[in-house]
Short mmCIF file of C-alpha atoms in Angstrom, two decimals:
data_model
loop_
_atom_site.label_atom_id
_atom_site.label_comp_id
_atom_site.label_asym_id
_atom_site.label_seq_id
_atom_site.Cartn_x
_atom_site.Cartn_y
_atom_site.Cartn_z
CA UNK A 72 -1.32 30.15 34.74
CA UNK A 73 -0.97 28.08 31.74
CA UNK A 74 2.71 28.35 30.18
CA UNK A 75 2.63 29.95 26.53
CA UNK A 76 3.41 27.67 23.89
CA UNK A 77 6.66 28.51 22.10
CA UNK A 78 5.84 25.99 19.40
CA UNK A 79 5.07 27.38 15.89
CA UNK A 80 1.24 27.10 14.65
CA UNK A 81 1.00 23.72 12.42
CA UNK A 82 0.68 24.76 8.75
CA UNK A 83 -2.56 22.41 7.48
CA UNK A 84 -1.86 19.36 5.75
CA UNK A 85 -1.23 19.62 2.19
CA UNK A 86 -2.41 16.54 0.78
CA UNK A 87 -3.13 16.03 -3.12
CA UNK A 88 -1.18 18.31 -5.95
CA UNK A 89 -0.01 20.99 -3.68
CA UNK A 90 1.83 18.30 -1.40
CA UNK A 91 3.19 16.69 -4.52
CA UNK A 92 4.13 20.08 -6.26
CA UNK A 93 5.73 21.24 -3.02
CA UNK A 94 7.96 18.11 -3.05
CA UNK A 95 8.78 18.82 -6.50
CA UNK A 96 10.09 21.97 -5.38
CA UNK A 97 11.99 20.77 -2.52
CA UNK A 98 13.79 18.35 -4.92
CA UNK A 99 14.44 21.16 -7.30
CA UNK A 100 16.66 23.08 -4.71
CA UNK A 101 19.33 20.06 -4.80
CA UNK A 102 18.59 18.73 -8.02
CA UNK A 103 21.63 19.35 -9.93
CA UNK A 104 23.88 19.65 -7.00
CA UNK A 105 23.99 15.56 -6.09
CA UNK A 106 22.21 12.61 -7.46
CA UNK A 107 19.21 11.70 -7.01
CA UNK A 108 19.83 8.39 -4.90
CA UNK A 109 21.58 10.89 -2.27
CA UNK A 110 19.11 13.73 -1.91
CA UNK A 111 16.55 11.08 -0.92
CA UNK A 112 18.36 10.16 2.20
CA UNK A 113 18.60 14.05 2.99
CA UNK A 114 14.94 14.78 2.44
CA UNK A 115 13.69 11.29 4.34
CA UNK A 116 15.85 12.01 6.94
CA UNK A 117 14.19 16.01 7.40
CA UNK A 118 10.77 14.54 6.79
CA UNK A 119 11.17 12.04 9.56
CA UNK A 120 11.93 15.23 11.57
CA UNK A 121 9.18 17.14 10.27
CA UNK A 122 6.89 14.46 10.68
CA UNK A 123 7.46 13.70 14.90
CA UNK A 124 7.74 17.59 15.53
CA UNK A 125 4.35 18.19 13.82
CA UNK A 126 2.83 15.61 16.09
CA UNK A 127 4.90 16.26 19.39
CA UNK A 128 3.77 20.53 18.41
CA UNK A 129 0.32 19.47 17.97
CA UNK A 130 0.30 17.99 21.37
CA UNK A 131 2.39 20.60 23.03
CA UNK A 132 -0.26 23.17 22.29
CA UNK A 133 -2.87 21.00 23.84
CA UNK A 134 -1.10 20.86 26.89
CA UNK A 135 -0.05 24.27 27.14
CA UNK A 136 -3.81 25.32 26.92
CA UNK A 137 -4.15 23.00 30.49
CA UNK A 138 -3.17 25.18 33.47
CA UNK A 139 -2.24 22.16 35.92
CA UNK A 140 -0.01 20.46 32.92
CA UNK A 141 3.41 20.74 31.76
CA UNK A 142 4.04 20.72 27.75
CA UNK A 143 7.99 19.68 28.80
CA UNK A 144 6.78 16.40 30.99
CA UNK A 145 7.80 13.62 28.43
CA UNK A 146 5.12 11.44 30.32
CA UNK A 147 2.19 13.55 28.75
CA UNK A 148 3.28 12.36 25.36
CA UNK A 149 4.43 8.61 25.62
CA UNK A 150 0.94 8.07 27.38
CA UNK A 151 -0.76 8.96 24.11
CA UNK A 152 1.73 7.47 21.83
CA UNK A 153 3.20 10.55 20.56
CA UNK A 154 7.07 10.78 20.17
CA UNK A 155 8.82 12.62 22.74
CA UNK A 156 11.07 15.57 20.66
CA UNK A 157 14.38 16.72 22.87
CA UNK A 158 14.73 20.24 22.56
CA UNK A 159 17.48 20.28 20.05
CA UNK A 160 15.39 18.11 17.80
CA UNK A 161 12.41 19.93 17.55
CA UNK A 162 11.56 21.54 14.05
CA UNK A 163 11.08 25.00 15.36
CA UNK A 164 15.21 25.24 16.67
CA UNK A 165 15.87 23.44 13.12
CA UNK A 166 13.74 26.24 11.19
CA UNK A 167 15.31 29.22 13.19
CA UNK A 168 18.78 27.87 12.67
CA UNK A 169 18.41 26.84 8.69
CA UNK A 170 20.53 29.75 7.43
CA UNK A 171 23.37 29.10 9.62
CA UNK A 172 26.63 27.11 8.45
CA UNK A 173 26.20 25.04 11.24
CA UNK A 174 22.71 23.66 10.17
CA UNK A 175 24.23 20.15 9.22
CA UNK A 176 25.73 19.83 12.50
CA UNK A 177 22.72 20.83 14.22
CA UNK A 178 20.84 18.26 12.26
CA UNK A 179 23.17 15.40 13.13
CA UNK A 180 22.74 16.32 16.64
CA UNK A 181 18.87 15.88 16.75
CA UNK A 182 19.16 12.75 15.18
CA UNK A 183 21.86 11.38 17.80
CA UNK A 184 19.45 12.89 21.01
CA UNK A 185 16.53 11.15 19.07
CA UNK A 186 18.22 7.84 18.65
CA UNK A 187 19.35 8.38 22.70
CA UNK A 188 15.39 9.02 23.55
CA UNK A 189 14.54 5.58 21.48
CA UNK A 190 16.65 2.94 21.34
CA UNK A 191 14.81 0.60 18.92
CA UNK A 192 16.48 3.65 16.42
CA UNK A 193 19.47 3.22 17.41
CA UNK A 194 21.84 3.23 14.22
CA UNK A 195 18.85 3.73 11.85
CA UNK A 196 18.51 7.38 11.47
CA UNK A 197 20.91 9.25 9.11
CA UNK A 198 23.55 11.54 10.61
CA UNK A 199 25.76 12.59 8.07
CA UNK A 200 24.07 16.16 7.47
CA UNK A 201 27.56 17.87 8.38
CA UNK A 202 29.49 16.63 5.75
CA UNK A 203 31.35 19.51 3.48
CA UNK A 204 29.78 18.16 0.06
CA UNK A 205 26.58 18.96 1.54
CA UNK A 206 25.78 22.68 0.58
CA UNK A 207 24.56 24.22 3.53
CA UNK A 208 22.84 27.28 2.23
CA UNK A 209 20.82 24.45 0.10
CA UNK A 210 20.23 22.59 2.89
CA UNK A 211 18.97 25.38 4.66
CA UNK A 212 16.72 26.11 2.06
CA UNK A 213 15.12 22.71 1.71
CA UNK A 214 14.29 22.98 5.30
CA UNK A 215 12.32 26.50 4.53
CA UNK A 216 10.35 24.44 2.26
CA UNK A 217 9.66 21.25 3.92
CA UNK A 218 8.78 23.83 6.98
CA UNK A 219 5.40 24.39 4.84
CA UNK A 220 4.51 21.06 4.50
CA UNK A 221 2.16 19.54 7.22
CA UNK A 222 3.24 16.20 7.88
CA UNK A 223 2.70 14.45 11.31
CA UNK A 224 -0.67 16.71 12.73
CA UNK A 225 -3.38 14.36 13.55
CA UNK A 226 -5.12 14.66 9.95
CA UNK A 227 -2.13 13.70 8.49
CA UNK A 228 -1.00 10.99 10.71
CA UNK A 229 -4.80 8.99 9.90
CA UNK A 230 -3.79 9.31 6.22
CA UNK A 231 -0.10 7.70 6.67
CA UNK A 232 1.31 10.48 5.48
CA UNK A 233 4.96 9.36 5.92
CA UNK A 234 4.17 6.41 3.93
CA UNK A 235 2.47 8.30 0.97
CA UNK A 236 5.62 10.66 1.39
CA UNK A 237 8.15 7.67 0.59
CA UNK A 238 5.77 6.05 -1.95
CA UNK A 239 6.37 9.50 -3.89
CA UNK A 240 10.57 9.30 -3.58
CA UNK A 241 10.23 6.14 -4.44
CA UNK A 242 8.58 6.55 -7.76
CA UNK A 243 10.28 9.91 -8.30
CA UNK A 244 13.65 8.78 -7.66
CA UNK A 245 13.35 5.41 -9.14
CA UNK A 246 12.49 7.15 -12.33
CA UNK A 247 15.30 9.94 -11.82
CA UNK A 248 17.70 7.30 -11.16
CA UNK A 249 17.23 5.27 -14.32
CA UNK A 250 14.85 2.30 -12.97
CA UNK A 251 11.97 1.33 -12.18
CA UNK A 252 11.36 -1.44 -9.80
CA UNK A 253 8.62 -3.67 -9.19
CA UNK A 254 7.90 -2.31 -5.59
CA UNK A 255 4.65 -0.20 -5.09
CA UNK A 256 3.58 1.72 -2.27
CA UNK A 257 0.22 -0.03 -1.34
CA UNK A 258 -2.20 2.31 -1.43
CA UNK A 259 -4.01 2.90 1.88
CA UNK A 260 -7.51 1.84 0.52
CA UNK A 261 -6.04 -1.20 -0.35
CA UNK A 262 -4.49 -1.75 2.97
CA UNK A 263 -8.10 -0.97 4.85
CA UNK A 264 -9.99 -3.15 2.87
CA UNK A 265 -7.80 -5.82 3.49
CA UNK A 266 -7.47 -5.41 7.20
CA UNK A 267 -11.56 -4.96 7.13
CA UNK A 268 -11.81 -8.51 5.38
CA UNK A 269 -9.27 -10.49 7.39
CA UNK A 270 -9.78 -8.61 10.89
CA UNK A 271 -6.97 -8.76 12.55
CA UNK A 272 -8.03 -8.64 16.20
CA UNK A 273 -5.40 -10.84 18.12
CA UNK A 274 -2.63 -12.88 17.33
CA UNK A 275 0.65 -12.84 14.88
CA UNK A 276 0.83 -10.34 12.19
CA UNK A 277 3.58 -10.92 9.76
CA UNK A 278 4.58 -9.26 5.93
CA UNK A 279 7.34 -10.55 4.51
CA UNK A 280 8.25 -7.46 2.65
CA UNK A 281 7.34 -4.97 4.57
CA UNK A 282 7.98 -1.98 2.99
CA UNK A 283 7.64 1.23 4.92
CA UNK A 284 5.11 -0.49 7.33
CA UNK A 285 1.64 0.30 5.85
CA UNK A 286 0.38 -2.88 6.63
CA UNK A 287 1.17 -2.64 10.53
CA UNK A 288 -0.20 0.71 10.89
CA UNK A 289 -3.27 0.02 9.42
CA UNK A 290 -3.44 -3.31 11.44
CA UNK A 291 -2.89 -1.02 14.39
CA UNK A 292 -5.66 1.28 13.32
CA UNK A 293 -8.23 -1.52 12.97
CA UNK A 294 -7.82 -2.91 16.47
CA UNK A 295 -8.40 0.51 17.77
CA UNK A 296 -11.31 1.58 15.52
CA UNK A 297 -13.24 -1.82 16.72
CA UNK A 298 -12.18 -1.31 20.60
CA UNK A 299 -9.32 -3.77 20.71
CA UNK A 300 -5.87 -3.96 22.56
CA UNK A 301 -2.67 -3.20 20.13
CA UNK A 302 -0.95 -5.33 22.77
CA UNK A 303 -2.90 -8.03 21.33
CA UNK A 304 -1.06 -7.98 17.94
CA UNK A 305 2.36 -9.24 17.73
CA UNK A 306 4.14 -7.56 14.63
CA UNK A 307 6.73 -9.84 12.42
CA UNK A 308 8.06 -8.16 8.99
CA UNK A 309 11.16 -8.33 7.07
CA UNK A 310 12.26 -5.75 4.06
CA UNK A 311 15.23 -6.41 2.22
CA UNK A 312 15.84 -2.55 1.05
CA UNK A 313 18.12 -1.08 3.83
CA UNK A 314 16.28 2.29 3.36
CA UNK A 315 13.03 1.03 3.34
CA UNK A 316 13.76 -1.10 6.39
CA UNK A 317 14.86 2.00 8.48
CA UNK A 318 12.03 4.09 7.25
CA UNK A 319 9.72 1.26 8.85
CA UNK A 320 11.67 1.16 11.87
CA UNK A 321 10.67 5.05 12.25
CA UNK A 322 7.30 4.57 11.28
CA UNK A 323 6.66 1.87 14.00
CA UNK A 324 8.44 3.72 16.47
CA UNK A 325 6.88 7.10 16.09
CA UNK A 326 3.50 5.03 16.70
CA UNK A 327 4.77 3.35 19.37
CA UNK A 328 4.41 -0.03 17.96
CA UNK A 329 6.65 -2.73 19.18
CA UNK A 330 7.38 -4.97 15.94
CA UNK A 331 10.07 -7.54 15.20
CA UNK A 332 11.91 -6.49 11.93
CA UNK A 333 14.82 -8.53 12.37
CA UNK A 334 18.20 -6.91 13.60
CA UNK A 335 18.83 -5.79 9.94
CA UNK A 336 17.05 -5.58 6.33
CA UNK A 337 17.48 -8.80 4.63
CA UNK A 338 15.67 -11.03 1.40
CA UNK A 339 12.58 -12.95 2.90
CA UNK A 340 13.65 -15.80 -0.38
CA UNK A 341 17.30 -16.22 0.97
CA UNK A 342 17.77 -15.07 4.28
CA UNK A 343 14.46 -15.63 6.20
CA UNK A 344 14.53 -13.97 9.65
CA UNK A 345 11.28 -15.74 10.96
CA UNK A 346 12.33 -19.24 9.75
CA UNK A 347 9.96 -21.04 12.52
CA UNK A 348 7.02 -18.43 12.62
CA UNK A 349 3.57 -19.33 11.96
CA UNK A 350 1.48 -16.47 11.46
CA UNK A 351 -2.30 -15.77 12.18
CA UNK A 352 -2.54 -13.16 9.67
CA UNK A 353 -0.12 -12.57 6.82
CA UNK A 354 -0.50 -8.98 4.97
CA UNK A 355 1.60 -8.32 2.33
CA UNK A 356 2.22 -6.36 -1.16
CA UNK A 357 5.18 -8.26 -2.81
CA UNK A 358 7.17 -6.56 -5.64
CA UNK A 359 5.00 -7.40 -8.91
CA UNK A 360 6.87 -9.87 -11.34
CA UNK A 361 9.97 -9.74 -9.85
CA UNK A 362 12.31 -11.19 -12.32
CA UNK A 363 15.76 -11.35 -10.63
CA UNK A 364 15.18 -12.90 -7.58
CA UNK A 365 17.78 -15.54 -7.49
CA UNK A 366 15.41 -18.61 -7.71
CA UNK A 367 17.93 -20.36 -9.35
CA UNK A 368 19.75 -21.06 -6.14
CA UNK A 369 16.30 -22.15 -4.44
CA UNK A 370 15.23 -25.06 -6.72
CA UNK A 371 15.06 -27.60 -4.11
CA UNK A 372 13.89 -25.16 -1.41
CA UNK A 373 11.08 -26.87 1.81
CA UNK A 374 8.99 -23.86 0.77
CA UNK A 375 7.78 -25.12 -2.83
CA UNK A 376 5.43 -27.79 -1.55
CA UNK A 377 3.14 -26.74 -4.72
CA UNK A 378 6.09 -26.80 -7.31
CA UNK A 379 9.10 -25.35 -8.01
CA UNK A 380 8.15 -21.61 -8.88
CA UNK A 381 9.78 -20.06 -12.27
CA UNK A 382 13.32 -18.29 -11.72
CA UNK A 383 12.20 -15.39 -14.16
CA UNK A 384 9.11 -14.50 -11.87
CA UNK A 385 8.79 -14.48 -8.02
CA UNK A 386 4.87 -14.22 -7.75
CA UNK A 387 4.63 -17.68 -6.82
CA UNK A 388 7.53 -17.97 -4.69
CA UNK A 389 5.80 -15.21 -2.57
CA UNK A 390 2.26 -17.57 -2.57
CA UNK A 391 4.27 -20.20 -1.19
CA UNK A 392 6.65 -18.37 0.93
CA UNK A 393 3.37 -16.85 2.70
CA UNK A 394 1.58 -20.17 2.38
CA UNK A 395 4.43 -22.04 4.38
CA UNK A 396 4.37 -19.26 7.22
CA UNK A 397 0.67 -19.33 7.66
CA UNK A 398 -0.37 -21.12 11.17
CA UNK A 399 -2.89 -23.84 10.97
CA UNK A 400 -6.00 -21.31 11.07
CA UNK A 401 -4.01 -18.61 9.31
CA UNK A 402 -5.19 -16.35 6.82
CA UNK A 403 -3.12 -14.38 4.34
CA UNK A 404 -4.11 -11.44 2.01
CA UNK A 405 -1.94 -10.00 -0.30
CA UNK A 406 -1.89 -8.06 -3.55
CA UNK A 407 -0.49 -9.41 -6.80
CA UNK A 408 -0.15 -8.40 -10.33
CA UNK A 409 -3.55 -9.85 -12.92
CA UNK A 410 -1.30 -11.88 -14.61
CA UNK A 411 -1.22 -14.14 -11.50
CA UNK A 412 -4.96 -15.32 -11.63
CA UNK A 413 -4.46 -16.59 -15.02
CA UNK A 414 -0.84 -16.98 -16.06
CA UNK A 415 0.09 -20.77 -17.48
CA UNK A 416 3.83 -19.80 -18.35
CA UNK A 417 6.70 -21.57 -16.57
CA UNK A 418 4.44 -23.77 -14.60
CA UNK A 419 3.04 -21.16 -12.92
CA UNK A 420 -0.77 -22.72 -14.12
CA UNK A 421 0.50 -25.84 -12.56
CA UNK A 422 1.16 -24.33 -9.10
CA UNK A 423 -2.31 -22.41 -9.38
CA UNK A 424 -4.11 -25.38 -9.76
CA UNK A 425 -2.01 -27.18 -6.85
CA UNK A 426 -2.83 -24.40 -4.24
CA UNK A 427 -6.53 -24.44 -5.63
CA UNK A 428 -7.05 -28.38 -5.32
CA UNK A 429 -5.50 -27.98 -1.74
CA UNK A 430 -8.27 -25.71 -1.09
CA UNK A 431 -6.58 -22.90 0.29
CA UNK A 432 -8.39 -20.08 -1.87
CA UNK A 433 -10.72 -18.26 -0.28
CA UNK A 434 -11.74 -15.46 -1.91
CA UNK A 435 -10.15 -13.32 -5.15
CA UNK A 436 -10.97 -9.84 -5.66
CA UNK A 437 -10.24 -7.91 -8.76
CA UNK A 438 -9.19 -4.22 -8.38
CA UNK A 439 -10.15 -1.01 -10.16
CA UNK A 440 -7.29 0.32 -12.48
CA UNK A 441 -5.16 3.34 -11.38
CA UNK A 442 -5.07 2.66 -7.61
CA UNK A 443 -1.47 2.94 -7.47
CA UNK A 444 0.63 5.74 -7.24
CA UNK A 445 3.07 5.20 -9.39
CA UNK A 446 2.20 2.21 -11.82
CA UNK A 447 -0.64 1.17 -14.03
CA UNK A 448 -0.40 -2.20 -13.87
CA UNK A 449 -3.68 -3.71 -12.94
CA UNK A 450 -4.03 -5.65 -9.79
CA UNK A 451 -6.00 -8.19 -7.73
CA UNK A 452 -6.08 -9.40 -3.94
CA UNK A 453 -5.73 -12.95 -3.19
CA UNK A 454 -6.78 -14.52 0.20
CA UNK A 455 -5.93 -17.71 1.78
CA UNK A 456 -7.27 -19.76 3.95
CA UNK A 457 -5.33 -22.57 5.75
CA UNK A 458 -8.00 -24.31 7.28
CA UNK A 459 -11.60 -23.41 5.81
CA UNK A 460 -13.61 -25.30 8.29
CA UNK A 461 -12.07 -23.29 11.15
CA UNK A 462 -14.78 -23.24 13.88
CA UNK A 463 -14.98 -19.26 14.11
CA UNK A 464 -16.69 -19.35 11.06
CA UNK A 465 -19.15 -21.82 8.74
CA UNK A 466 -17.74 -24.84 6.93
CA UNK A 467 -16.85 -23.40 3.62
CA UNK A 468 -14.57 -26.52 2.35
CA UNK A 469 -14.22 -26.44 -1.41
CA UNK A 470 -15.77 -23.19 -2.05
CA UNK A 471 -14.01 -19.86 -3.08
CA UNK A 472 -15.75 -15.96 -3.16
CA UNK A 473 -14.77 -14.21 -6.51
CA UNK A 474 -15.56 -10.45 -6.20
CA UNK A 475 -15.08 -8.12 -9.37
CA UNK A 476 -14.27 -4.55 -7.81
CA UNK A 477 -13.28 -3.31 -10.88
CA UNK A 478 -15.98 -0.53 -11.65
CA UNK A 479 -15.54 0.62 -7.88
CA UNK A 480 -13.73 4.00 -6.79
CA UNK A 481 -13.65 7.43 -7.69
CA UNK A 482 -11.31 9.36 -9.57
CA UNK A 483 -9.07 11.80 -7.46
CA UNK A 484 -7.32 13.40 -10.56
CA UNK A 485 -7.19 12.53 -14.11
CA UNK A 486 -5.11 9.20 -13.34
CA UNK A 487 -5.52 7.87 -10.04
CA UNK A 488 -8.52 6.68 -8.72
CA UNK A 489 -9.26 5.77 -5.12
CA UNK A 490 -11.95 3.18 -3.24
CA UNK A 491 -14.16 5.03 -1.09
CA UNK A 492 -15.37 3.80 2.31
CA UNK A 493 -18.68 2.50 1.04
CA UNK A 494 -17.02 0.34 -1.71
CA UNK A 495 -14.43 -0.88 1.24
CA UNK A 496 -17.51 -1.58 3.64
CA UNK A 497 -19.47 -3.45 0.52
CA UNK A 498 -16.65 -5.74 -0.13
CA UNK A 499 -15.64 -6.81 3.15
CA UNK A 500 -19.14 -6.94 4.16
CA UNK A 501 -19.78 -9.29 1.25
CA UNK A 502 -16.98 -11.30 2.40
CA UNK A 503 -17.58 -11.53 5.85
CA UNK A 504 -21.25 -12.62 5.12
CA UNK A 505 -20.07 -15.30 2.67
CA UNK A 506 -17.53 -16.64 5.70
CA UNK A 507 -20.47 -16.44 7.85
CA UNK A 508 -19.10 -13.54 10.39
CA UNK A 509 -21.78 -13.19 13.01
CA UNK A 510 -23.83 -10.30 12.34
CA UNK A 511 -22.48 -9.63 8.81
CA UNK A 512 -25.98 -10.41 7.29
CA UNK A 513 -26.67 -13.18 4.76
CA UNK A 514 -24.69 -13.72 1.73
CA UNK A 515 -26.42 -13.89 -1.95
CA UNK A 516 -24.40 -13.99 -5.67
CA UNK A 517 -25.06 -10.69 -7.30
CA UNK A 518 -24.31 -11.11 -11.06
CA UNK A 519 -21.36 -9.05 -12.23
CA UNK A 520 -20.23 -8.26 -8.85
CA UNK A 521 -19.77 -11.27 -6.43
CA UNK A 522 -20.10 -15.06 -7.01
CA UNK A 523 -19.70 -18.21 -4.59
CA UNK A 524 -17.87 -21.20 -6.77
CA UNK A 525 -17.28 -24.73 -6.10
CA UNK A 526 -14.09 -26.32 -6.70
CA UNK A 527 -15.36 -28.36 -9.58
CA UNK A 528 -16.59 -24.85 -11.32
CA UNK A 529 -13.09 -23.50 -10.85
CA UNK A 530 -11.59 -27.08 -12.29
CA UNK A 531 -14.03 -26.31 -15.48
CA UNK A 532 -12.46 -22.66 -15.77
CA UNK A 533 -8.63 -24.59 -15.89
CA UNK A 534 -8.19 -23.10 -12.87
CA UNK A 535 -8.03 -19.59 -13.58
CA UNK A 536 -8.95 -17.55 -10.82
CA UNK A 537 -10.04 -14.41 -12.57
CA UNK A 538 -13.24 -13.10 -11.18
CA UNK A 539 -14.78 -11.67 -14.30
CA UNK A 540 -15.19 -15.25 -15.57
CA UNK A 541 -17.44 -16.48 -12.49
CA UNK A 542 -19.65 -13.28 -11.55
CA UNK A 543 -20.83 -13.03 -15.24
CA UNK A 544 -22.59 -9.88 -16.27
CA UNK A 545 -24.30 -7.25 -14.10
CA UNK A 546 -28.26 -7.87 -14.25
CA UNK A 547 -30.07 -4.71 -16.96
CA UNK A 548 -32.94 -3.05 -15.45
CA UNK A 549 -35.76 -3.93 -17.86
CA UNK A 550 -37.16 -0.81 -19.88
CA UNK A 551 -40.36 -2.16 -20.49
CA UNK A 552 -39.68 -2.08 -24.47
CA UNK A 553 -40.81 -5.16 -26.45
CA UNK A 554 -37.87 -7.06 -27.81
CA UNK A 555 -38.55 -7.31 -31.49
CA UNK A 556 -39.50 -3.25 -31.36
CA UNK A 557 -35.98 -2.85 -29.70
CA UNK A 558 -34.30 -4.99 -32.55
CA UNK A 559 -36.29 -3.31 -35.52
CA UNK A 560 -34.94 0.50 -33.78
CA UNK A 561 -31.08 -0.83 -33.60
CA UNK A 562 -30.95 -2.09 -36.97
CA UNK A 563 -32.51 1.04 -38.26
CA UNK A 564 -29.96 2.73 -36.09
CA UNK A 565 -26.98 0.83 -37.72
CA UNK A 566 -28.13 1.47 -41.13
CA UNK A 567 -28.28 5.31 -40.61
CA UNK A 568 -24.76 4.76 -39.35
CA UNK A 569 -23.54 2.46 -42.62
CA UNK A 570 -24.81 4.91 -44.63
CA UNK A 571 -22.89 8.05 -42.70
CA UNK A 572 -19.82 5.69 -42.89
CA UNK A 573 -19.83 5.52 -46.83
CA UNK A 574 -20.40 9.17 -47.07
CA UNK A 575 -17.33 9.95 -45.25
CA UNK A 576 -15.37 7.41 -46.81
CA UNK A 577 -16.13 9.24 -50.12
CA UNK A 578 -15.53 12.44 -49.02
CA UNK A 579 -12.36 11.46 -47.71
CA UNK A 580 -11.42 9.88 -51.22
CA UNK A 581 -12.25 12.90 -53.05
CA UNK A 582 -9.98 15.19 -50.42
CA UNK A 583 -7.19 12.79 -51.21
CA UNK A 584 -7.88 12.95 -54.84
CA UNK A 585 -7.41 16.97 -54.63
CA UNK A 586 -4.28 16.86 -52.85
CA UNK A 587 -2.60 14.33 -55.70
CA UNK A 588 -3.00 11.26 -53.60
CA UNK A 589 -6.19 9.35 -54.85
CA UNK A 590 -6.55 5.86 -54.58
#
């Protein structure tokens, strides 16, 4: 007879507005009792516990349904890359004791046991929930609230909910703490587009500002979706923010991804932890327009092959850092603010020109607005190839593909947009066909959407890389109406509108006279 499950039924994943509202409600539990920065650490630790417990509980129920299997057998979990959760760290145990005055110590004990089970997390998890300053009644209420949010079940895992939660906290608490950084969580659809375009099947993948590890997670998903082996990818990352570095460690650990993130958090510009690395794939979303990056201390740095980047903006320092780490046949895909495509301030135009003349720019994609959760800054994707004569693809020396995807995507709510699976497939297929991937079909320019341009055309545009300059206007379907007739009708319509405008102007003047404010 099968063992009866003792784990609670999972709540449904609550993505979208409901999810956001619950997080805000959680914030309200402790807001006013501690500062936002401190609360962030308290809540993130609990969210991690909830995440691994949800994944564990889902697997537990599956195993418990099999009369020949033991749901307490650790191997049943590790074989499926599910994090084994010791009994004292399971959410059901903590939830059952949420009202006890010892709840802080129980959470600390849970963290200690998890670190024992997973040496890669040693020293990473927060373990100060028992401190007297943390109100245990409020902590219990927070546990109750987070307990209602589905975080780690299979549906949530495919959406990288843990990363999404962290994005939310970054945005909301940066605001609450009275500062706004340039760091923005990369939307899943953007990371998915990048992986579908560069196809990281095998080799070294590097992200010099890896955040919570979203690029690595999506690379793993790409390999799995295309029947490859996870072991064929070697992950290298670096992150300067200590909290985010720890979150990335957690994010990789719970997915069974073995990555080299260095022994501690560190700044890629001033303490490059992977100095000798030459990566086959680089994927990154560097902080937009970072002004305080210590560039004045790196004026003679060997990475600035295409000229010294301005000390007031790190965009071209990131670009050159990534070029420096590209393998001879490597390809880099990264997100930057739109200004990077056309800026001529502080020598940026000269650096862009040198990079273009070195024939490194493989593709540029203009993204739709409002894709990012907590910034409205318009963004674009850069794709740099070290060797455009790579035998894997066709020889595209002196050519660059421009894609204008600004009209793509669907609105999720009033302010947030997302690229659909069809959008991602269309852009990726266009690039893959242009590059000459086997089975990707024939490439052709499409006015208003994509254009393959030669280096002399790019030079004629002053090395501005904005896709809109190259793809031209979308073709409008001929409605069969004679041109002269169309102009006559439009002129008549315009005359009507002039007359209406004059009538309204006169009416406004009369009303103002009536109020004693005529002019």
